[in-house]
Each structure stands twice: as structure tokens, then as C-alpha cells.
XYZ file of C-alpha atoms in Angstrom:
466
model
C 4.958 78.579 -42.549
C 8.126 76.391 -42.714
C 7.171 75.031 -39.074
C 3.858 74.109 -40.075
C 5.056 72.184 -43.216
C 7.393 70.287 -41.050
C 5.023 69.660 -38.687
C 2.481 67.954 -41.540
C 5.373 65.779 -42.730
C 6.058 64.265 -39.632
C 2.420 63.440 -38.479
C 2.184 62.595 -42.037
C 5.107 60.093 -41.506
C 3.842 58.761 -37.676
C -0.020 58.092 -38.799
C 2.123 56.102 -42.188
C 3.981 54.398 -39.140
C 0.922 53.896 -37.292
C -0.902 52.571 -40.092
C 1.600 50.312 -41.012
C 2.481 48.904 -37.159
C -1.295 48.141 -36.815
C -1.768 46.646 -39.961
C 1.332 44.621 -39.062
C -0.215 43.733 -35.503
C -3.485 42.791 -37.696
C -1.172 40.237 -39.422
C 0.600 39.177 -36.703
C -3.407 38.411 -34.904
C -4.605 36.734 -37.739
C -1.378 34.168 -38.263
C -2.125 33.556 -34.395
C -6.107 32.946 -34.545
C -5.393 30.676 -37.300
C -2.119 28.659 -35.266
C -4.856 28.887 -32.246
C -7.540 27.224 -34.357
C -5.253 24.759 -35.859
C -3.917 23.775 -32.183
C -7.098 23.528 -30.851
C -8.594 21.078 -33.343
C -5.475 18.526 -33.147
C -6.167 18.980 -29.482
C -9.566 18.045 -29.961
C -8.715 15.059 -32.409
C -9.134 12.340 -31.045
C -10.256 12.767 -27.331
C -10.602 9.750 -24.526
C -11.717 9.006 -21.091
C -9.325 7.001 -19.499
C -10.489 4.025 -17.203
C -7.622 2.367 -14.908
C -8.944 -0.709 -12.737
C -6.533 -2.476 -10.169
C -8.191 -5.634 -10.959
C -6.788 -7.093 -7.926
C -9.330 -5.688 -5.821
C -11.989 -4.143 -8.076
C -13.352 -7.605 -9.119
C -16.403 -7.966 -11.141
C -19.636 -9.720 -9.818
C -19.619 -13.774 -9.768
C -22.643 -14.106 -12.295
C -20.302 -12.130 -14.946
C -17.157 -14.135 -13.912
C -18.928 -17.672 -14.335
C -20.015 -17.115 -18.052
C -16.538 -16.834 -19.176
C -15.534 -15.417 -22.058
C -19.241 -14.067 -22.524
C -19.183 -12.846 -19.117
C -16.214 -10.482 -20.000
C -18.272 -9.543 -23.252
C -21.238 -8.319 -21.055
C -18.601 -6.782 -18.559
C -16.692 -4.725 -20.957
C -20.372 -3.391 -22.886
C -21.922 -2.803 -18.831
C -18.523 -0.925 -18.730
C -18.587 0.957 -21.624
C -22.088 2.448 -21.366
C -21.784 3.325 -17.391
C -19.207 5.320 -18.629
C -20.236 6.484 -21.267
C -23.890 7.912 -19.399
C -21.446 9.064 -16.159
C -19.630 11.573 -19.040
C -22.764 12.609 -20.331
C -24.698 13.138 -17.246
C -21.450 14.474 -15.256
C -19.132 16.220 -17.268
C -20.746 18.250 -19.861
C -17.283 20.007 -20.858
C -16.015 16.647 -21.704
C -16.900 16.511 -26.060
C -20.156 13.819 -26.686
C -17.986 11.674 -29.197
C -15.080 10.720 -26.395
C -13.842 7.570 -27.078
C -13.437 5.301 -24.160
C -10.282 3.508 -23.248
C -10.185 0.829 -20.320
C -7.038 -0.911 -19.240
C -6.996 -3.387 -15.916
C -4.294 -4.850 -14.356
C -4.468 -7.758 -12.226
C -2.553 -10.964 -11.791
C -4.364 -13.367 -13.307
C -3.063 -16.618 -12.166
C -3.447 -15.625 -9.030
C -6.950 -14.067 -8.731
C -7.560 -17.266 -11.001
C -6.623 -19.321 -8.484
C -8.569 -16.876 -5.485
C -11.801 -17.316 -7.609
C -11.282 -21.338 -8.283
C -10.910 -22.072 -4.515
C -13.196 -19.537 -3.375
C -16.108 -21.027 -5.259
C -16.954 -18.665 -7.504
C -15.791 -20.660 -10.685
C -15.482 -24.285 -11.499
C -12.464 -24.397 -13.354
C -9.773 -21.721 -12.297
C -9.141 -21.416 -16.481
C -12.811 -19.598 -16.730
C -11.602 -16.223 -15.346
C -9.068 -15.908 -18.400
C -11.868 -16.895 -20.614
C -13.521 -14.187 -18.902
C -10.701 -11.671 -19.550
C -10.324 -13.108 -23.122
C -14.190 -11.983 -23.456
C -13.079 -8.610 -22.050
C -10.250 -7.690 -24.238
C -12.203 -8.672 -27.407
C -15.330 -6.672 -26.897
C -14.222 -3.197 -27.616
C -11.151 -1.798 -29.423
C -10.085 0.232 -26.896
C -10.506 -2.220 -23.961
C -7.398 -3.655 -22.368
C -6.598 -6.413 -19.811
C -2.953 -6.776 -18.783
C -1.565 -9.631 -16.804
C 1.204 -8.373 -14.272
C 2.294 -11.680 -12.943
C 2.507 -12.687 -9.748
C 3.972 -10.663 -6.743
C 2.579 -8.795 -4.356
C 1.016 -4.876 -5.725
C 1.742 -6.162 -9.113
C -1.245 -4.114 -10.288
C -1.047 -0.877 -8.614
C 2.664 -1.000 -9.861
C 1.285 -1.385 -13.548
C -1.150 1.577 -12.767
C 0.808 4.041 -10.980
C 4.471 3.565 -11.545
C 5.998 6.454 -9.283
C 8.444 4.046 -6.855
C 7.462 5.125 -3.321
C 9.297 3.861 -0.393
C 7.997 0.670 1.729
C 7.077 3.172 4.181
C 4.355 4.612 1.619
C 2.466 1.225 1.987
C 3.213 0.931 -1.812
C 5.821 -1.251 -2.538
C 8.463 -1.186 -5.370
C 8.148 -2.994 -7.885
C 4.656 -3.342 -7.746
C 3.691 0.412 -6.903
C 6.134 1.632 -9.907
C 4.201 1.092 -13.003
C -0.811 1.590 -12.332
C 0.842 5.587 -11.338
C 3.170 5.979 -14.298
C 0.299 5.878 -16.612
C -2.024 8.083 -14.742
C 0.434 10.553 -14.279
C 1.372 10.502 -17.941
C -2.199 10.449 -19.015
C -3.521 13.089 -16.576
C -0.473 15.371 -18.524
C -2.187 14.397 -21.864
C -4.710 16.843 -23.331
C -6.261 14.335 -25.098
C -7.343 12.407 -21.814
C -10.302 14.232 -21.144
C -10.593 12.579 -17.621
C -9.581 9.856 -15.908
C -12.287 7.143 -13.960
C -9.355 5.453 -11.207
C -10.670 2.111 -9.696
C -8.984 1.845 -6.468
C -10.743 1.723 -3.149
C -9.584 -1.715 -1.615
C -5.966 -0.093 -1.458
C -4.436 2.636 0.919
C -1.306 2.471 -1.243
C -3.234 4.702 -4.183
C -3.339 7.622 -1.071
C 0.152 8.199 -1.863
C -0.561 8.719 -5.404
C -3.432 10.954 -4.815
C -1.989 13.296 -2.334
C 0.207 14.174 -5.001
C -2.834 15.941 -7.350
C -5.329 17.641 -5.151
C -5.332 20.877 -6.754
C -9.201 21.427 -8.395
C -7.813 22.053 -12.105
C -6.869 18.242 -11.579
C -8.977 16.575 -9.132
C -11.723 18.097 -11.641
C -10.732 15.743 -13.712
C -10.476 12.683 -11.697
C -13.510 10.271 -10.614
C -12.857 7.358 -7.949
C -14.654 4.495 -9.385
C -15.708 2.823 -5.596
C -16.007 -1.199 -5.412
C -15.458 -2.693 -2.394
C -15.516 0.147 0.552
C -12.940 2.683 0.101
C -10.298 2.254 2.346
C -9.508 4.720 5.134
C -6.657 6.679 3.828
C -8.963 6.851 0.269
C -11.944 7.596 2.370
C -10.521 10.593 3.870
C -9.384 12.071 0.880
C -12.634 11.050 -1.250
C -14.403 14.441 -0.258
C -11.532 16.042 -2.570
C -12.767 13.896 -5.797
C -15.698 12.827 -7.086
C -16.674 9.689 -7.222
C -18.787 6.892 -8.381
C -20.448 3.122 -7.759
C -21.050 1.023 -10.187
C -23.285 -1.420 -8.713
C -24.317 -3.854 -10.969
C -20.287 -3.961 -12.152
C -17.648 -4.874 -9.106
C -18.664 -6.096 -5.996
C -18.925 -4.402 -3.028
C -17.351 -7.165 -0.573
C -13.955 -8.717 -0.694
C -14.248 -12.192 -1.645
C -13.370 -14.519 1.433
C -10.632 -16.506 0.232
C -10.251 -18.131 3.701
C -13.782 -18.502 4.470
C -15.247 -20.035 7.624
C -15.062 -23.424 6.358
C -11.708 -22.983 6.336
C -10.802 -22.178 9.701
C -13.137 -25.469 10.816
C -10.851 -27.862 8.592
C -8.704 -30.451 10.674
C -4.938 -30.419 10.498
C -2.882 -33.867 9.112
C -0.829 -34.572 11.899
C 2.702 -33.493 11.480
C 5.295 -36.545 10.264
C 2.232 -38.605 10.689
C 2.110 -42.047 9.391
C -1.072 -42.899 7.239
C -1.278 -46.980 6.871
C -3.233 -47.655 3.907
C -5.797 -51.024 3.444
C -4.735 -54.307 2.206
C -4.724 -54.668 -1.641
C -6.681 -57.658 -3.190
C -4.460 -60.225 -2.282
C -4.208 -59.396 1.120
C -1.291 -57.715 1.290
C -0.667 -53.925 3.005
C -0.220 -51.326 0.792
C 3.271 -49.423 1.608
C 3.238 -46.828 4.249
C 3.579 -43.168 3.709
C 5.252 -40.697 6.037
C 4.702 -36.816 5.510
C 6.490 -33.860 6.239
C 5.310 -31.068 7.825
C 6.942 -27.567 8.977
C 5.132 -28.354 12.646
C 6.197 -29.633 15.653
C 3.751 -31.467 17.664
C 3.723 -32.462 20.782
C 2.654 -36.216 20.132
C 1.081 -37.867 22.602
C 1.174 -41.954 20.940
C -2.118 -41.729 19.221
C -3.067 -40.260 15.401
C -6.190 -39.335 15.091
C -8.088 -40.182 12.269
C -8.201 -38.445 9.108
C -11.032 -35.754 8.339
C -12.153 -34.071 5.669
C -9.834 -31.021 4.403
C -10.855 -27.874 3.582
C -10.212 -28.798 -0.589
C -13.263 -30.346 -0.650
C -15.243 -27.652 1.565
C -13.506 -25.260 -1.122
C -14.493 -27.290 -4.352
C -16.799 -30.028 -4.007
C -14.819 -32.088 -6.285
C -11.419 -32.387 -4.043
C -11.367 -35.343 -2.434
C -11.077 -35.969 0.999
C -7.652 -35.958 3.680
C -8.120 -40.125 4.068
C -8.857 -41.068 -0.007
C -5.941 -38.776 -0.554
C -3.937 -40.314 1.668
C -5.075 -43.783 0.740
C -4.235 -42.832 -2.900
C -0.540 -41.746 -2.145
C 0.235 -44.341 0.107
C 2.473 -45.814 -2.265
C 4.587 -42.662 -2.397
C 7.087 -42.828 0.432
C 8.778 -39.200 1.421
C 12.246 -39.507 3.414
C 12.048 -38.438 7.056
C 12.232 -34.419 7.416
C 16.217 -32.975 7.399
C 16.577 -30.816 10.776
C 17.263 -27.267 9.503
C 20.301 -25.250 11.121
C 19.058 -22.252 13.082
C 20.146 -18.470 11.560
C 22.544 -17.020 13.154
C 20.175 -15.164 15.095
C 16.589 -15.451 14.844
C 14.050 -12.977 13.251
C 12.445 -10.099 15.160
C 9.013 -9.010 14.269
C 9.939 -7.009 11.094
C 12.080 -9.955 9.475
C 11.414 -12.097 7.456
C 13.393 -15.687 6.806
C 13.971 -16.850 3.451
C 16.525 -19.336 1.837
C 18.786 -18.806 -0.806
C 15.874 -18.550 -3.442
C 14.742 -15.678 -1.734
C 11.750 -17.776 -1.213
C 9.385 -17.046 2.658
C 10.220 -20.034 5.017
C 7.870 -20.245 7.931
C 9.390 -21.093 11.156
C 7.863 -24.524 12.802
C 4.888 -24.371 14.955
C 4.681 -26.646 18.217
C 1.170 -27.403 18.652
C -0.836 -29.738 20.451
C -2.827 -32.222 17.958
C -6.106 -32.578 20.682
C -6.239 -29.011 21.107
C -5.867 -28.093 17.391
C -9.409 -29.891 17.174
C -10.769 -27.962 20.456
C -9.674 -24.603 18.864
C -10.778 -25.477 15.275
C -14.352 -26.148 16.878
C -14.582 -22.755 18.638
C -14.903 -20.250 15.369
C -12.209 -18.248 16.282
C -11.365 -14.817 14.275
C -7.551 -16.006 13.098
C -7.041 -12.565 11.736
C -8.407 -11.120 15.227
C -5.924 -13.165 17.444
C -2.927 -13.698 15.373
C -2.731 -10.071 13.484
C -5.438 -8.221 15.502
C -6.471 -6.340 12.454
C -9.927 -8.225 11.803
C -11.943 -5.733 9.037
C -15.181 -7.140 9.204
C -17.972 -5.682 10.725
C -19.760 -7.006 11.728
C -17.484 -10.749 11.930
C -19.228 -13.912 12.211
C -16.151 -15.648 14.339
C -15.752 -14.590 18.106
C -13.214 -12.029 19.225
C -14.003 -12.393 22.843
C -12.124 -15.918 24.282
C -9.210 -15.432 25.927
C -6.669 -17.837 24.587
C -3.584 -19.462 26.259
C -0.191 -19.811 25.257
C -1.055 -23.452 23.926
C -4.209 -22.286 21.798
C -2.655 -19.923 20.117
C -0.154 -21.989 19.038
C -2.754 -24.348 17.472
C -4.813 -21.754 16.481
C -1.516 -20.468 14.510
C -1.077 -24.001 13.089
C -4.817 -23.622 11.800
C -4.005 -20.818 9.943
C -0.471 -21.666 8.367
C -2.641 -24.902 6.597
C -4.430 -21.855 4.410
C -2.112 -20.696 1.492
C -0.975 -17.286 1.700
C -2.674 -15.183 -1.685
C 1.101 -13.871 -2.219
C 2.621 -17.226 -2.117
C 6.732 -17.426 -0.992
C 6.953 -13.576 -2.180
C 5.221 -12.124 0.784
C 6.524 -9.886 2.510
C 4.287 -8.942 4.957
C 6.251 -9.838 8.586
C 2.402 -10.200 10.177
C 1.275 -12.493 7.522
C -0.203 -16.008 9.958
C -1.217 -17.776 6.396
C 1.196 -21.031 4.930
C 3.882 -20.009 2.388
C 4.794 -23.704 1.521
C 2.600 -26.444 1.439
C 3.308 -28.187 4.759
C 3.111 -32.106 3.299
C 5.471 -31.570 0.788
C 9.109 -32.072 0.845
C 12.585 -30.244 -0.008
C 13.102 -30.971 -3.861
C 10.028 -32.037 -4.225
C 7.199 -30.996 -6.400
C 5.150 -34.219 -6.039
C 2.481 -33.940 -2.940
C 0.297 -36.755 -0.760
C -2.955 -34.602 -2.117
C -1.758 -34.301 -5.753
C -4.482 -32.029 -7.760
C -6.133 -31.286 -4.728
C -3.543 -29.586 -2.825
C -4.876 -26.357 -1.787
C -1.498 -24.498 -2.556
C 0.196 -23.926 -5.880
C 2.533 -26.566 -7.145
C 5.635 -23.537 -7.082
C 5.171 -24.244 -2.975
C 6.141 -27.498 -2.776
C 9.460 -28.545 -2.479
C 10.803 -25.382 -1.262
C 14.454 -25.628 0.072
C 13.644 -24.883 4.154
C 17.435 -24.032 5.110
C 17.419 -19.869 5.875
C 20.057 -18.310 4.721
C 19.001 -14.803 5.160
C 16.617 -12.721 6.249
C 14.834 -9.332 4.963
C 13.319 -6.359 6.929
C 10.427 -4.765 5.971
């Protein structure tokens, strides 16, 4: 009897035990559900898509860019709702009432300047109208200006520092990664749309996220033809055109008009015609970085490629004519460097600014190799991405004619200006007529390179690998 009343107390005590552990653990569930339900809606306030354009490369189509600031209006609203009918079509776990966030980096001076002497606007201010447009359209939609440099975008976008040997470059590389990285982290970044195909360098970024819980939430936004690298890994995201948005070709900056422009003969002297009263106008002698072999005779001036670019440059003889009054001291011989650059160096003075080593060249056969349509990028970096190319890749050239055919290309303004650092580069990183301290320039306005290459100090001091 004792044994059995024992035995009742204790089950008596484990089911009070019992009772109260489990209505503990009921408790303990309910205070969770409700943290759960409170975490989940601040997760859910406020969600985004995030859109991140390397405006460097993903340009929008001419007919947008020439309206200017109403251009960028219609841009950012053709944005906004191809977006906005991608999430709804696409990603049905992504909430209706995402807001939409757009940032794009690009340097705008220089694609300014790209668009300006590529035809596509009249004035080279109309692309930050355009911009202007852009920004003030929606709340949410961004445009940053990274300044000039080369990968001054992709730096903005991605921010992660790789090595030269990644293909992006530091500075530029460090900063369109940072953001996706931090935003692809964020749980209020629903997904991310990543415009990017006219650059290998975003590879190295990508590689790094190709697990499905992420590349799930990733879409390629394609412009211009993705790259190879991108291509390859492409099949791992998905991915998306916007047709009617960016174009799908790289504009030309050095178009075939161009490469058919006549070069000003190196030190050459232009004799203007007599004033009113009879007497000749001063003479003006130009400096060049070329060496030609002269042979007594200067040909006449022809028509440059400023007013093939923009119909209202004027030609080489007016220009000349009209700065035949400004007489430029005979060119300074430049000490050699201690040892000349190899392949992977690159010369610069103590600005750290590109000089371009002289160019002997014949002036007769500059005009027989201007009139043959030669691929430049072909024979001087034999890289030529076009496909199919409308300049020949078949002659074979002579020691001579690619010299001239080099001294062709060095008159075209290289897009990166005296920062370049790419050792192939065959375009001009100075403006060949001007001279050291010297901003002025025989072509004034119409000068086909920026006004921050002229007067560049020619003397190397040292020179960088890349």
C-alpha cells in the first residue's frame, strides 16, 4: 500500500513537471513565432531590385542621347518599366511592390567627349543634360560621375582590388564590386540586374558567386555582345537584352574616316597669305613627336579628321592659316632613358603622364598607306574585334608602312588620355602640334584631343610595367 502511494506521488509530481516544461516550451514557441513574424516583416520593409550599369560600355541608344535632358527622362521611365515587367514576368518570389533602384557609373567627360566626336551629339555638354534628365526622373535613380581614368566605372561598381593580372585594374576595379557584394549580402536587395558585357574584368567578380542560392539572384543585363570570359560563364546566370535601351555595337570612336585623314607634316612650316596691305603674315612652325624622313617638299594641307568628326571643325589649312601668327619655338631634343622600354613598359615623365616615343615615317608613304583602308588595330595590336571588318587584314606591309601606318594612328587621341596604361595601346597620348608648357594649339577648338594633352613635359623620367 505504502509503495503504491509513493508511486502516485511521484507520477503525480513528473506529469506536474511535464505539464509545466511543455507549457514552458509553449511559451518559449510563441515568444519565437512572434520574434519570427516581427523579423520577417522588417525584412520585408522596404524591398529593392538593384540595377548597376558600367555606363562606360552599356551606353544608351543615340536617339535617347540627342534629346538631352528629356532623353535621360525617357531613358530612366524605358528603364524603370523593363524592369519592372522582367520582375514580374521572371521572378515571381520577388514581392509586386519592389521598389527599383538604378545607379550608373561612367566617366562623363570622357564618354562626353567619345559621343561629341563620334557624331552622335552636337555639343559634347548634351550627354550631361542627358544624365541630368536621368537622375531627375525617378527617386531612386542614380548617375555617378567617376572621373577620368581608365576602369573608373567598374571600380565604382565592384570595389574588390584585384591584381593587374585579373584584367581589372586598381583603382578603377575597387569600388562597381564593393556595392554588389554589399548589396547581394543585403536582404532587402531582392536581386540584382548587373550591366556588364563589354568587360572581361566583371569575370573576376563573377567567378566569385556561382553558387545557385546567389546566381538565382543575379540577371546579366547584355548590351553590346558579352565578352568572352562573360560569355562563358553566362550559362551560369540568367540574363537579359534590353533592346530598345543600350546599344548593341560599340560606338566607333576611330571610325573609318579617321584612319583616311592626312597627317601635318612633322616641324612643318605653314606660310600663311599676304594680309591687305600686301604684307606676309608671320610664319608658324609646329611640333610634332615624329620624325620624318623629309625629302625638301611639304605637301599641301588636307582636310583633318575634326571636320570628318564634326562638320563644324574647320579644316588642317584655315586652321593653320588662322594660327599663323602664333609662332612655337623649335622642338627641345629629349635625353634618352637610361635604357629604353620593352614591350610591357611604359614611359612617362615626372607627371606620371604617357609619353609616346617618336615615329620616323615617310610623309609620301603616309598618304599611300592612308589610301589603302588598312585595319590599324589588325596590324599594330593584331586584336581587330570586328566581324566582319570593313578595312583589309590581308596586305603585307613593310618595315616603312608600318611605320606610317603607326604615325596614322598616334594622330587619333587615345579614349584614356596620358593615364593609359595599356603597353599595346598604337592611339596619340599628347596632341602631336602642341608644345612643352604649352596649352595653346595651331587647331585651337578644333583640336581633336583634350586641352589636358597639350603641353605635356616630353622628358621620361621613368617608366612603369604593366
Amino acid at each position: 500500500m505504502d509503495s503504491l502511494s509513493n508511486n502516485f506521488q511521484q507520477m503525480s509530481l513528473d506529469h506536474q513537471r511535464e505539464t509545466q516544461f511543455n507549457r514552458e516550451g509553449q511559451l518559449r514557441e510563441q515568444q519565437l513565432q512572434n520574434k519570427l513574424r516581427k523579423l520577417e516583416s522588417f525584412m520585408n520593409r522596404d524591398p529593392f531590385v538593384s540595377v548597376l550599369i558600367d555606363g562606360d560600355g552599356m551606353i544608351f541608344e543615340d536617339e535617347m542621347i540627342k534629346k538631352g535632358e528629356v532623353g535621360g527622362k525617357e531613358a530612366a521611365t524605358k528603364l524603370w518599366n523593363a524592369i519592372r515587367d522582367y520582375v514580374h514576368d521572371k521572378l515571381p518570389d520577388v514581392q509586386s511592390d519592389c521598389k527599383i533602384m538604378a545607379r550608373i557609373y561612367a566617366n562623363l567627360k570622357g564618354l562626353a567627349e567619345v559621343c561629341y566626336k563620334s557624331g552622335i551629339v552636337e555639343r559634347s555638354n548634351t550627354l550631361e543634360d542627358f544624365y541630368r534628365g536621368f537622375t531627375g526622373s525617378k527617386i531612386l535613380f542614380d548617375f555617378v560621375d567617376v572621373g577620368p581614368g581608365k576602369d573608373r566605372a567598374d571600380e565604382k561598381i565592384t570595389g574588390t582590388g584585384f591584381s593587374s593580372g585579373d584584367n581589372m585594374t586598381c583603382p578603377h576595379t575597387d569600388q562597381m564590386a564593393e556595392l554588389f557584394k554589399l548589396q547581394l549580402s543585403d536582404y532587402r536587395c531582392h536581386h540584382i540586374f548587373f550591366g556588364c558585357s563589354h568587360d572581361n574584368g566583371y569575370a573576376r567578380l563573377l567567378e566569385q558567386y556561382t553558387e545557385p542560392s546567389l546566381t538565382s539572384r543575379i540577371t546579366l543585363i547584355e548590351g553590346v555582345p558579352f565578352e568572352k570570359e562573360l560569355k562563358f560563364l553566362q550559362s551560369q546566370y540568367s540574363s537579359v537584352k534590353f533592346g530598345e535601351l543600350f546599344r548593341a555595337n560599340k560606338i566607333n570612336i576611330y571610325s573609318p574616316a579617321q584612319y583616311t585623314t592626312s597627317l601635318p607634316p612633322a616641324n612643318q612650316t605653314v606660310r600663311a597669305a599676304s594680309d591687305s596691305s600686301g604684307a606676309p603674315l608671320p610664319q608658324s612652325v609646329y611640333q610634332s613627336p615624329y620624325q620624318p624622313i623629309t625629302n625638301g617638299s611639304h605637301p599641301s594641307p588636307t582636310p583633318s579628321n575634326a571636320s570628318i568628326m564634326n562638320p563644324k571643325a574647320a579644316s588642317w589649312a584655315s586652321t593653320a592659316t588662322a594660327a599663323a601668327q602664333l609662332v612655337s619655338p623649335p622642338p627641345t631634343p629629349q635625353p634618352a632613358p637610361s635604357h629604353p622600354a620593352t614591350s610591357d613598359e611604359i614611359p612617362r615623365n615626372r607627371n606620371l603622364e604617357r609619353i609616346d616615343p617618336p615615329i620616323v615615317y615617310d610623309k609620301e608613304l603616309v598618304n599611300k598607306v592612308r589610301n589603302m583602308k588598312l585595319c590599324n588595330v589588325h596590324f599594330l595590336r593584331n586584336d581587330c574585334g570586328y566581324n566582319p571588318c570593313t578595312h583589309s587584314h590581308d596586305y603585307k606591309l613593310s618595315k616603312n608602312e608600318l611605320g606610317a601606318l603607326k604615325a596614322i594612328a598616334r594622330m587619333v587621341p587615345c579614349y584614356y588620355g596620358s593615364e593609359c596604361d595599356d603597353p599595346k595601346c598604337i592611339y596619340g597620348h599628347r596632341c602631336p602640334m602642341s608644345v612643352t608648357g604649352r596649352k595653346d594649339c595651331s587647331f585651337g577648338e578644333n583640336c581633336k584631343f583634350n586641352r589636358s594633352l597639350h603641353g605635356i613635359d616630353t622628358k621620361i623620367v621613368k617608366t612603369t610595367k604593366v
